[in-house]
Short mmCIF file of C-alpha atoms in Angstrom, two decimals:
data_model
loop_
_atom_site.label_atom_id
_atom_site.label_comp_id
_atom_site.label_asym_id
_atom_site.label_seq_id
_atom_site.Cartn_x
_atom_site.Cartn_y
_atom_site.Cartn_z
CA MET A 24 -23.04 23.70 -20.82
CA PRO A 25 -19.89 20.96 -21.35
CA ARG A 26 -18.20 19.29 -18.77
CA ILE A 27 -15.26 20.62 -17.79
CA LEU A 28 -11.99 19.37 -15.60
CA HIS A 29 -9.64 22.29 -15.04
CA ASP A 30 -6.31 20.49 -15.50
CA LEU A 31 -2.79 21.62 -14.63
CA ALA A 32 -0.98 22.41 -18.00
CA CYS A 33 2.89 23.03 -18.67
CA LEU A 34 5.02 23.52 -21.87
CA ASP A 35 3.88 21.96 -24.72
CA ASP A 36 0.42 21.34 -22.92
CA ARG A 37 2.12 18.86 -20.98
CA ARG A 38 -0.53 17.88 -18.45
CA LEU A 39 1.89 17.58 -15.01
CA SER A 40 -1.05 16.72 -12.02
CA PRO A 41 -1.38 13.34 -10.55
CA TYR A 42 -4.50 14.62 -9.16
CA CYS A 43 -5.78 15.79 -12.29
CA TRP A 44 -4.59 12.38 -14.15
CA ARG A 45 -7.03 10.06 -11.39
CA SER A 46 -10.05 12.47 -12.25
CA LYS A 47 -9.75 12.49 -15.82
CA TRP A 48 -9.60 8.47 -15.70
CA ALA A 49 -12.31 8.63 -12.96
CA LEU A 50 -14.55 10.47 -15.53
CA ALA A 51 -13.55 8.27 -18.06
CA HIS A 52 -14.29 4.95 -16.43
CA LYS A 53 -17.71 6.59 -15.77
CA GLY A 54 -17.92 6.84 -19.14
CA LEU A 55 -18.83 10.75 -19.00
CA GLU A 56 -17.47 12.55 -21.74
CA PHE A 57 -15.08 15.92 -20.45
CA GLU A 58 -13.01 18.76 -21.90
CA ALA A 59 -9.46 19.14 -19.94
CA ARG A 60 -8.80 22.30 -19.93
CA PRO A 61 -5.41 23.66 -19.32
CA GLN A 62 -4.43 25.85 -16.92
CA GLY A 63 -1.04 27.10 -15.53
CA PHE A 64 0.00 27.01 -12.05
CA THR A 65 -0.87 30.86 -11.34
CA ALA A 66 -4.59 30.76 -13.47
CA ILE A 67 -5.63 28.40 -11.11
CA PRO A 68 -6.54 31.04 -8.27
CA ARG A 69 -8.63 32.87 -10.98
CA LEU A 70 -10.81 30.57 -11.69
CA TYR A 71 -14.01 30.60 -9.91
CA ASP A 72 -13.36 34.07 -8.04
CA GLY A 73 -10.62 32.42 -6.42
CA ALA A 74 -12.31 29.87 -4.41
CA HIS A 75 -9.82 26.94 -5.15
CA ARG A 76 -5.88 27.11 -5.05
CA THR A 77 -5.62 23.73 -6.57
CA VAL A 78 -6.96 21.68 -9.61
CA PRO A 79 -8.84 19.55 -10.40
CA ILE A 80 -11.69 21.42 -10.28
CA LEU A 81 -14.77 19.93 -11.80
CA ASP A 82 -17.37 21.96 -13.27
CA ASP A 83 -20.40 19.77 -14.16
CA ASP A 84 -22.94 21.77 -16.13
CA GLY A 85 -22.34 24.70 -13.45
CA HIS A 86 -21.97 22.42 -10.39
CA VAL A 87 -18.25 23.10 -9.00
CA VAL A 88 -16.40 20.39 -7.34
CA ALA A 89 -12.73 20.73 -6.18
CA ASP A 90 -10.18 18.33 -4.97
CA SER A 91 -9.90 14.87 -6.29
CA TRP A 92 -11.40 12.78 -3.60
CA ALA A 93 -14.39 15.11 -3.31
CA ILE A 94 -14.81 14.69 -6.92
CA ALA A 95 -14.48 10.80 -7.22
CA ASP A 96 -17.29 10.49 -4.42
CA TYR A 97 -19.68 13.18 -6.43
CA LEU A 98 -19.06 11.10 -9.48
CA ASP A 99 -20.22 8.00 -7.80
CA ALA A 100 -22.95 9.94 -6.22
CA ARG A 101 -24.09 12.00 -9.16
CA TYR A 102 -24.15 9.08 -11.64
CA PRO A 103 -24.79 5.68 -9.69
CA GLU A 104 -26.04 4.24 -12.66
CA SER A 105 -22.71 4.30 -14.77
CA PRO A 106 -19.70 1.95 -13.46
CA ARG A 107 -18.47 2.96 -9.46
CA LEU A 108 -15.25 3.86 -8.95
CA PHE A 109 -15.54 2.21 -5.10
CA GLU A 110 -17.43 -1.27 -5.05
CA GLY A 111 -17.88 -0.36 -1.42
CA PRO A 112 -16.07 1.58 1.69
CA ALA A 113 -13.19 -0.96 1.96
CA GLU A 114 -12.11 0.11 -1.31
CA ARG A 115 -12.00 3.34 -1.22
CA ALA A 116 -10.25 3.24 2.15
CA LEU A 117 -7.67 1.17 0.61
CA CYS A 118 -7.29 3.75 -2.05
CA ARG A 119 -6.41 6.09 0.72
CA PHE A 120 -3.73 3.82 1.80
CA THR A 121 -2.27 3.54 -1.87
CA GLU A 122 -2.09 7.14 -1.83
CA ALA A 123 -0.88 7.35 1.48
CA TRP A 124 1.89 4.77 0.14
CA LEU A 125 2.51 7.17 -2.67
CA PHE A 126 3.49 10.15 -0.80
CA GLY A 127 4.68 8.27 2.20
CA ALA A 128 7.70 6.34 0.28
CA LEU A 129 7.92 7.49 -3.36
CA VAL A 130 7.22 11.47 -3.60
CA PRO A 131 9.98 12.28 -0.98
CA LEU A 132 12.58 10.46 -3.11
CA LEU A 133 10.96 11.89 -6.25
CA MET A 134 10.37 15.71 -5.29
CA PRO A 135 13.94 16.68 -4.96
CA MET A 136 15.01 14.78 -8.06
CA LEU A 137 12.07 16.28 -10.38
CA ALA A 138 11.73 19.57 -8.99
CA LEU A 139 14.13 20.89 -11.41
CA ASP A 140 12.59 19.37 -14.46
CA ILE A 141 8.88 20.63 -13.38
CA HIS A 142 10.30 24.41 -13.45
CA ASP A 143 12.05 23.77 -16.79
CA HIS A 144 8.91 22.80 -17.84
CA ALA A 145 6.66 24.83 -16.75
CA ARG A 146 4.66 28.13 -18.43
CA HIS A 147 7.08 31.01 -18.58
CA GLU A 148 4.68 33.07 -15.96
CA ASP A 149 4.82 30.29 -13.67
CA ARG A 150 8.39 29.68 -13.09
CA ALA A 151 9.04 32.31 -10.33
CA TYR A 152 6.24 30.98 -8.22
CA PHE A 153 6.95 27.50 -8.94
CA ARG A 154 11.07 28.02 -7.62
CA GLU A 155 10.03 30.26 -4.89
CA SER A 156 7.42 27.78 -3.35
CA ARG A 157 9.52 24.61 -4.03
CA GLU A 158 12.37 25.65 -2.66
CA GLN A 159 11.23 26.84 0.71
CA ARG A 160 9.44 23.41 0.86
CA LEU A 161 12.85 21.61 -0.43
CA GLY A 162 15.00 24.04 2.03
CA ARG A 163 17.65 24.25 -0.98
CA SER A 164 17.73 25.48 -4.59
CA LEU A 165 16.44 22.97 -7.30
CA GLU A 166 19.42 22.63 -8.67
CA ALA A 167 21.07 21.53 -5.25
CA ALA A 168 18.16 19.26 -4.76
CA ALA A 169 18.74 17.34 -8.09
CA ALA A 170 22.25 17.10 -8.09
CA GLY A 171 23.40 13.75 -8.23
CA ARG A 172 20.04 12.43 -9.02
CA GLU A 173 21.10 9.74 -10.94
CA HIS A 174 22.54 8.02 -7.67
CA ARG A 175 19.22 7.51 -6.53
CA LEU A 176 17.82 5.41 -8.95
CA ASP A 177 18.20 2.17 -6.97
CA ASP A 178 16.53 3.98 -4.19
CA VAL A 179 13.42 4.73 -6.23
CA ARG A 180 13.30 1.13 -7.84
CA ALA A 181 13.21 -0.40 -4.45
CA ALA A 182 10.82 1.75 -3.38
CA LEU A 183 8.35 0.42 -5.89
CA ASN A 184 8.68 -2.91 -4.74
CA PRO A 185 5.26 -3.05 -3.47
CA LEU A 186 3.64 -2.05 -6.79
CA ARG A 187 5.77 -4.38 -8.68
CA LEU A 188 5.44 -7.59 -6.72
CA THR A 189 1.56 -6.57 -7.11
CA VAL A 190 1.27 -6.19 -10.71
CA GLN A 191 3.77 -9.49 -11.08
CA GLY A 192 0.81 -11.33 -9.60
CA GLN A 193 -2.66 -9.61 -11.07
CA PRO A 194 -2.78 -6.98 -14.09
CA PHE A 195 -3.98 -4.09 -11.63
CA LEU A 196 -3.88 -2.92 -8.34
CA THR A 197 -7.65 -3.63 -7.89
CA GLY A 198 -7.16 -7.21 -9.89
CA GLU A 199 -8.43 -7.99 -13.08
CA ARG A 200 -9.90 -4.53 -13.88
CA ALA A 201 -8.37 -1.47 -13.38
CA GLY A 202 -9.66 0.57 -10.21
CA TYR A 203 -9.20 4.38 -8.47
CA ALA A 204 -6.29 2.74 -6.85
CA ASP A 205 -4.75 2.24 -10.41
CA TYR A 206 -5.73 5.73 -11.46
CA ILE A 207 -4.05 7.16 -7.98
CA ALA A 208 -0.68 5.34 -8.61
CA ALA A 209 -0.63 5.77 -12.61
CA GLY A 210 -1.39 9.50 -11.80
CA LEU A 211 1.76 9.77 -9.87
CA MET A 212 3.68 7.90 -12.51
CA GLN A 213 2.51 10.29 -15.24
CA TRP A 214 3.67 13.08 -13.25
CA VAL A 215 7.25 11.74 -13.44
CA ALA A 216 6.74 11.15 -16.81
CA SER A 217 5.82 14.49 -17.96
CA VAL A 218 8.80 15.96 -16.87
CA THR A 219 11.68 13.67 -16.13
CA THR A 220 14.64 14.11 -18.13
CA LEU A 221 16.18 11.16 -16.58
CA PRO A 222 14.66 7.74 -17.37
CA LEU A 223 13.89 6.28 -14.00
CA LEU A 224 12.98 2.69 -14.62
CA GLU A 225 14.52 -0.42 -16.32
CA ARG A 226 12.62 -1.17 -19.29
CA ASP A 227 11.66 -4.85 -18.41
CA ASP A 228 10.16 -3.85 -15.03
CA PRO A 229 6.84 -4.74 -14.24
CA VAL A 230 5.77 -1.65 -13.25
CA VAL A 231 6.35 -0.28 -16.77
CA ALA A 232 4.05 -2.53 -18.25
CA TRP A 233 1.45 -1.71 -15.82
CA LEU A 234 1.53 1.81 -16.60
CA GLU A 235 1.52 1.11 -20.42
CA ARG A 236 -1.90 -1.00 -19.47
CA VAL A 237 -3.26 1.84 -17.59
CA ARG A 238 -2.32 4.32 -20.33
CA ASP A 239 -4.11 1.96 -22.90
CA LEU A 240 -7.58 2.36 -21.23
CA HIS A 241 -10.53 4.09 -22.11
CA GLY A 242 -9.44 5.17 -25.71
CA GLY A 243 -5.61 5.59 -24.57
CA LEU A 244 -6.66 8.72 -22.31
CA GLY A 245 -3.06 8.21 -20.59
CA ARG A 246 -1.23 9.16 -24.06
CA THR A 247 -3.22 12.53 -24.69
CA SER A 248 -0.04 14.26 -23.63
CA PRO A 249 3.55 14.86 -24.40
CA MET A 250 5.38 12.29 -21.87
CA TYR A 251 8.95 11.18 -21.58
CA ALA A 252 10.27 7.72 -21.57
CA ILE A 253 10.17 6.81 -18.04
CA ALA A 254 12.52 3.66 -18.90
CA VAL A 255 15.77 2.92 -20.38
CA MET B 6 -15.15 -32.69 14.91
CA PRO B 7 -14.02 -29.12 15.93
CA ARG B 8 -12.91 -26.38 13.70
CA ILE B 9 -9.11 -26.24 14.35
CA LEU B 10 -6.56 -23.69 13.27
CA HIS B 11 -2.77 -25.20 13.17
CA ASP B 12 -0.88 -22.46 14.43
CA LEU B 13 2.76 -21.70 14.71
CA ALA B 14 3.76 -21.79 18.30
CA CYS B 15 7.03 -20.96 20.13
CA LEU B 16 8.10 -21.03 23.72
CA ASP B 17 5.75 -19.56 26.26
CA ASP B 18 3.06 -20.41 23.62
CA ARG B 19 4.28 -17.50 21.46
CA ARG B 20 1.90 -17.54 18.48
CA LEU B 21 4.47 -16.07 15.99
CA SER B 22 2.94 -16.27 12.32
CA PRO B 23 1.71 -13.23 10.53
CA TYR B 24 -0.20 -15.69 8.26
CA CYS B 25 -1.86 -17.78 11.13
CA TRP B 26 -2.78 -14.25 12.64
CA ARG B 27 -4.62 -12.91 9.71
CA SER B 28 -6.37 -16.57 9.43
CA LYS B 29 -7.62 -16.66 13.35
CA TRP B 30 -8.68 -12.86 12.94
CA ALA B 31 -10.50 -13.81 9.59
CA LEU B 32 -12.53 -16.73 11.64
CA ALA B 33 -13.35 -14.31 14.10
CA HIS B 34 -14.13 -11.83 11.67
CA LYS B 35 -17.15 -14.27 10.40
CA GLY B 36 -17.89 -15.48 13.94
CA LEU B 37 -16.94 -18.79 13.68
CA GLU B 38 -15.40 -20.50 16.85
CA PHE B 39 -12.08 -22.45 16.33
CA GLU B 40 -9.02 -23.78 18.68
CA ALA B 41 -5.96 -22.30 17.57
CA ARG B 42 -3.78 -25.47 17.92
CA PRO B 43 -0.25 -24.84 18.55
CA GLN B 44 2.57 -26.32 16.17
CA GLY B 45 6.33 -26.09 16.43
CA PHE B 46 7.97 -25.50 13.17
CA THR B 47 9.37 -29.14 12.91
CA ALA B 48 5.94 -30.30 13.67
CA ILE B 49 4.11 -28.86 10.72
CA PRO B 50 5.38 -31.64 8.19
CA ARG B 51 4.07 -34.30 10.31
CA LEU B 52 0.43 -32.87 10.12
CA TYR B 53 -1.86 -34.64 7.32
CA ASP B 54 0.91 -36.99 6.01
CA GLY B 55 3.22 -34.12 5.21
CA ALA B 56 0.73 -32.52 2.61
CA HIS B 57 1.63 -28.91 3.98
CA ARG B 58 4.86 -27.14 4.64
CA THR B 59 3.60 -24.37 6.30
CA VAL B 60 0.65 -23.22 8.91
CA PRO B 61 -1.87 -21.53 8.74
CA ILE B 62 -3.92 -25.23 8.24
CA LEU B 63 -7.59 -24.98 8.92
CA ASP B 64 -9.26 -27.84 9.72
CA ASP B 65 -13.03 -27.44 9.41
CA ASP B 66 -14.81 -30.76 10.52
CA GLY B 67 -12.72 -32.78 8.45
CA HIS B 68 -12.12 -30.12 5.32
CA VAL B 69 -8.79 -29.02 5.34
CA VAL B 70 -7.55 -25.82 3.64
CA ALA B 71 -4.02 -24.53 3.98
CA ASP B 72 -2.65 -21.23 2.97
CA SER B 73 -3.94 -18.13 4.41
CA TRP B 74 -5.58 -16.51 0.85
CA ALA B 75 -7.07 -19.93 0.39
CA ILE B 76 -8.29 -20.05 4.02
CA ALA B 77 -10.14 -16.56 3.32
CA ASP B 78 -11.68 -17.50 -0.08
CA TYR B 79 -12.82 -20.73 1.50
CA LEU B 80 -14.33 -19.15 4.59
CA ASP B 81 -16.25 -16.50 2.36
CA ALA B 82 -17.00 -19.10 0.03
CA ARG B 83 -18.78 -21.70 2.82
CA TYR B 84 -20.16 -19.25 5.38
CA PRO B 85 -21.82 -16.54 2.86
CA GLU B 86 -24.10 -15.54 5.39
CA SER B 87 -21.54 -14.26 7.98
CA PRO B 88 -19.83 -10.83 7.77
CA ARG B 89 -17.83 -10.75 3.99
CA LEU B 90 -14.15 -10.76 4.36
CA PHE B 91 -14.07 -8.87 1.07
CA GLU B 92 -16.76 -6.51 -0.54
CA GLY B 93 -15.60 -7.53 -3.74
CA PRO B 94 -12.48 -8.28 -6.23
CA ALA B 95 -11.20 -4.97 -5.45
CA GLU B 96 -10.79 -4.94 -2.17
CA ARG B 97 -9.32 -8.44 -2.32
CA ALA B 98 -6.85 -7.12 -4.86
CA LEU B 99 -5.83 -4.62 -2.73
CA CYS B 100 -5.01 -6.79 0.34
CA ARG B 101 -2.43 -8.45 -2.09
CA PHE B 102 -1.22 -4.84 -2.39
CA THR B 103 -0.97 -4.32 1.24
CA GLU B 104 0.69 -7.72 1.79
CA ALA B 105 3.25 -6.76 -1.05
CA TRP B 106 3.71 -2.98 0.46
CA LEU B 107 4.58 -5.21 3.92
CA PHE B 108 7.12 -7.84 2.24
CA GLY B 109 8.43 -5.45 -0.27
CA ALA B 110 9.38 -2.69 1.95
CA LEU B 111 9.22 -3.69 5.57
CA VAL B 112 10.04 -7.36 6.17
CA PRO B 113 13.51 -7.04 4.21
CA LEU B 114 14.40 -4.29 6.75
CA LEU B 115 12.77 -6.40 9.92
CA MET B 116 14.25 -9.98 9.31
CA PRO B 117 17.77 -9.29 9.88
CA MET B 118 17.15 -7.31 13.11
CA LEU B 119 14.36 -10.02 14.32
CA ALA B 120 15.84 -13.44 13.00
CA LEU B 121 17.83 -13.77 15.89
CA ASP B 122 15.02 -12.93 18.51
CA ILE B 123 13.10 -15.41 16.57
CA HIS B 124 15.63 -18.16 17.06
CA ASP B 125 15.86 -17.64 20.79
CA HIS B 126 12.04 -17.82 21.27
CA ALA B 127 11.91 -20.97 18.97
CA ARG B 128 11.20 -24.28 20.91
CA HIS B 129 14.45 -26.03 21.53
CA GLU B 130 13.88 -28.84 18.85
CA ASP B 131 13.07 -25.95 16.41
CA ARG B 132 16.33 -23.94 16.96
CA ALA B 133 18.50 -26.03 14.76
CA TYR B 134 16.49 -25.75 11.53
CA PHE B 135 15.53 -22.29 11.83
CA ARG B 136 19.37 -21.07 12.48
CA GLU B 137 20.19 -23.08 9.24
CA SER B 138 17.41 -22.25 6.99
CA ARG B 139 17.37 -18.54 7.73
CA GLU B 140 21.21 -18.05 7.98
CA GLN B 141 21.02 -19.78 4.23
CA ARG B 142 18.36 -16.75 3.28
CA LEU B 143 20.10 -13.88 4.99
CA GLY B 144 23.72 -15.01 3.87
CA ARG B 145 25.29 -14.60 7.39
CA SER B 146 24.91 -15.61 10.95
CA LEU B 147 21.75 -14.54 12.88
CA GLU B 148 24.01 -12.72 15.33
CA ALA B 149 25.98 -10.75 12.56
CA ALA B 150 22.30 -10.14 11.04
CA ALA B 151 20.87 -8.15 14.37
CA ALA B 152 24.52 -6.68 14.66
CA GLY B 153 23.72 -2.64 15.29
CA ARG B 154 20.14 -3.19 14.63
CA GLU B 155 19.38 -0.15 16.79
CA HIS B 156 20.72 2.15 14.23
CA ARG B 157 18.02 0.95 11.76
CA LEU B 158 15.04 2.03 13.95
CA ASP B 159 14.48 4.90 11.68
CA ASP B 160 14.37 3.16 8.36
CA VAL B 161 11.81 0.77 10.19
CA ARG B 162 9.82 4.16 11.11
CA ALA B 163 10.24 5.70 7.89
CA ALA B 164 8.89 2.59 5.97
CA LEU B 165 5.75 2.42 8.00
CA ASN B 166 4.85 5.93 7.07
CA PRO B 167 2.39 4.73 4.53
CA LEU B 168 0.12 2.98 7.27
CA ARG B 169 0.69 5.95 9.82
CA LEU B 170 -0.42 8.23 7.57
CA THR B 171 -3.58 6.13 6.35
CA VAL B 172 -4.58 5.55 10.05
CA GLN B 173 -4.22 9.04 11.07
CA GLY B 174 -7.13 9.78 8.73
CA GLN B 175 -9.14 6.60 9.11
CA PRO B 176 -9.30 4.11 12.20
CA PHE B 177 -8.44 1.32 10.18
CA LEU B 178 -7.02 0.53 6.72
CA THR B 179 -10.48 -0.38 5.39
CA GLY B 180 -12.08 2.50 6.82
CA GLU B 181 -14.37 2.80 9.84
CA ARG B 182 -14.19 -1.04 10.35
CA ALA B 183 -11.32 -3.37 10.46
CA GLY B 184 -10.93 -5.17 7.41
CA TYR B 185 -8.62 -8.13 6.14
CA ALA B 186 -6.21 -5.72 5.35
CA ASP B 187 -5.81 -4.41 8.81
CA TYR B 188 -5.50 -8.32 9.77
CA ILE B 189 -2.41 -8.63 7.37
CA ALA B 190 -0.87 -5.47 8.31
CA ALA B 191 -1.66 -5.78 12.15
CA GLY B 192 -0.28 -9.97 11.71
CA LEU B 193 2.98 -8.85 10.97
CA MET B 194 3.11 -6.37 13.58
CA GLN B 195 2.16 -9.13 15.80
CA TRP B 196 5.06 -11.42 14.49
CA VAL B 197 7.25 -8.71 15.45
CA ALA B 198 5.78 -7.97 18.96
CA SER B 199 6.18 -11.90 19.56
CA VAL B 200 9.65 -11.78 19.53
CA THR B 201 11.26 -8.23 19.40
CA THR B 202 13.69 -7.55 22.58
CA LEU B 203 14.20 -4.12 20.98
CA PRO B 204 10.91 -1.64 21.29
CA LEU B 205 10.96 -0.48 17.63
CA LEU B 206 8.42 2.35 17.81
CA GLU B 207 7.59 5.40 19.87
CA ARG B 208 4.87 5.03 22.06
CA ASP B 209 2.74 7.94 20.84
CA ASP B 210 3.20 6.62 17.11
CA PRO B 211 -0.54 6.46 15.25
CA VAL B 212 0.65 2.85 14.29
CA VAL B 213 0.76 1.83 17.95
CA ALA B 214 -2.43 3.07 18.36
CA TRP B 215 -4.14 1.14 15.38
CA LEU B 216 -2.59 -1.85 16.71
CA GLU B 217 -4.23 -1.47 20.06
CA ARG B 218 -7.16 -1.05 18.27
CA VAL B 219 -6.69 -4.19 15.86
CA ARG B 220 -5.78 -6.15 19.02
CA ASP B 221 -8.93 -4.99 20.78
CA LEU B 222 -11.08 -6.64 18.05
CA HIS B 223 -13.13 -9.74 18.70
CA GLY B 224 -12.91 -10.18 22.18
CA GLY B 225 -9.24 -9.04 22.36
CA LEU B 226 -8.19 -11.97 20.29
CA GLY B 227 -5.18 -10.16 19.49
CA ARG B 228 -4.22 -10.35 22.93
CA THR B 229 -4.21 -13.95 23.39
CA SER B 230 -0.48 -14.90 23.34
CA PRO B 231 2.56 -13.28 25.09
CA MET B 232 4.10 -10.08 23.38
CA TYR B 233 6.72 -7.63 24.04
CA ALA B 234 5.85 -3.95 24.28
CA ILE B 235 6.63 -2.87 20.63
CA ALA B 236 7.14 0.98 21.80
CA VAL B 237 8.94 2.58 24.04
#
């Protein structure tokens, strides 16, 4: 039985999910082959008798693990002989902080700007579900949330300062070699790049150079899905 | 010869420097006794023939190391049998990210709000130097920078979201046990608490509970200097 990672897919087989990106890079980091099987938003509840509401879901030869953190822990425990995702508990805990930074400082800015783009790239059968659930969260229409978004570019760029300052001093968040913190942060940028019809960054931004380095890893895994240019 | 950490001191022996706090906690983390010797801003260039412009400076039985990162690396190299500050290169690199988050997202908000308070707590002989150098950096008077600062509290609290989200899920940034990332972040909060005449946080903020946990460590080292209440 093959190793399958169920992966969120939009139109043109765009792979949107930041959580799935980190799990795909985690599998590659450990040298494990896998099939990233595309699933639409509304197809997920039909997998495994509806046991999981979100992807990624890893099916490792019949052993099913859902949730990106559970998958990372499973991979380090099941394949201890492969390169570890976490050198120890402190690195794992600081990856939680990296995630909290993204979801505390960046996603609240980005979600209103990108929700309409995500809708427009979702599979046709997923669009009604996506619009309804996201407009409820945003408290307004997707169109209203995106209005004037070009005036919020400075805020987005400023919010990326911590990442920018870090990768000016070292190639990756985890130093000379990329690690799970990079996969978390780059996963979010892949989410952005999958759908954004408005380039958010400047071409010479060190964040862009870092993202290109992460995309190059593991045989260019980060380039195996259609992406927009994230920078002008 | 004793082990001395030259430490920035203000009026009432307030220990202000976020960089010195992290080095003091680093020494305590490794179980090393030391004297935190107070120095005013303008006294630093008179130490060691003016070899260093900033503190912390560690004088370890005549071996002198300046800069908090160099001190941390020195301590792990010189005292490998004591608890390590970094479990490996990834933790160290992610501490750089923690620092970049603080100095990229929080300090630019806090510095204008607190520079006048710092001035007012500096030793009398340090005030002219402090005012001139900081007004040059801020591009305005200390008083103008602080004006209306109470209207910027929401921005400060929002900027702390990544730390807040993290310590809601785990006791410390580095997980179950405090680590150098906690010392970096708590050092900045000690800098704030040393001088702020305006409480910045709400009493029930998880950031406050986390700071209290860090202050409790190593025999309550974080309470060995006068502090204002950081929360109302």
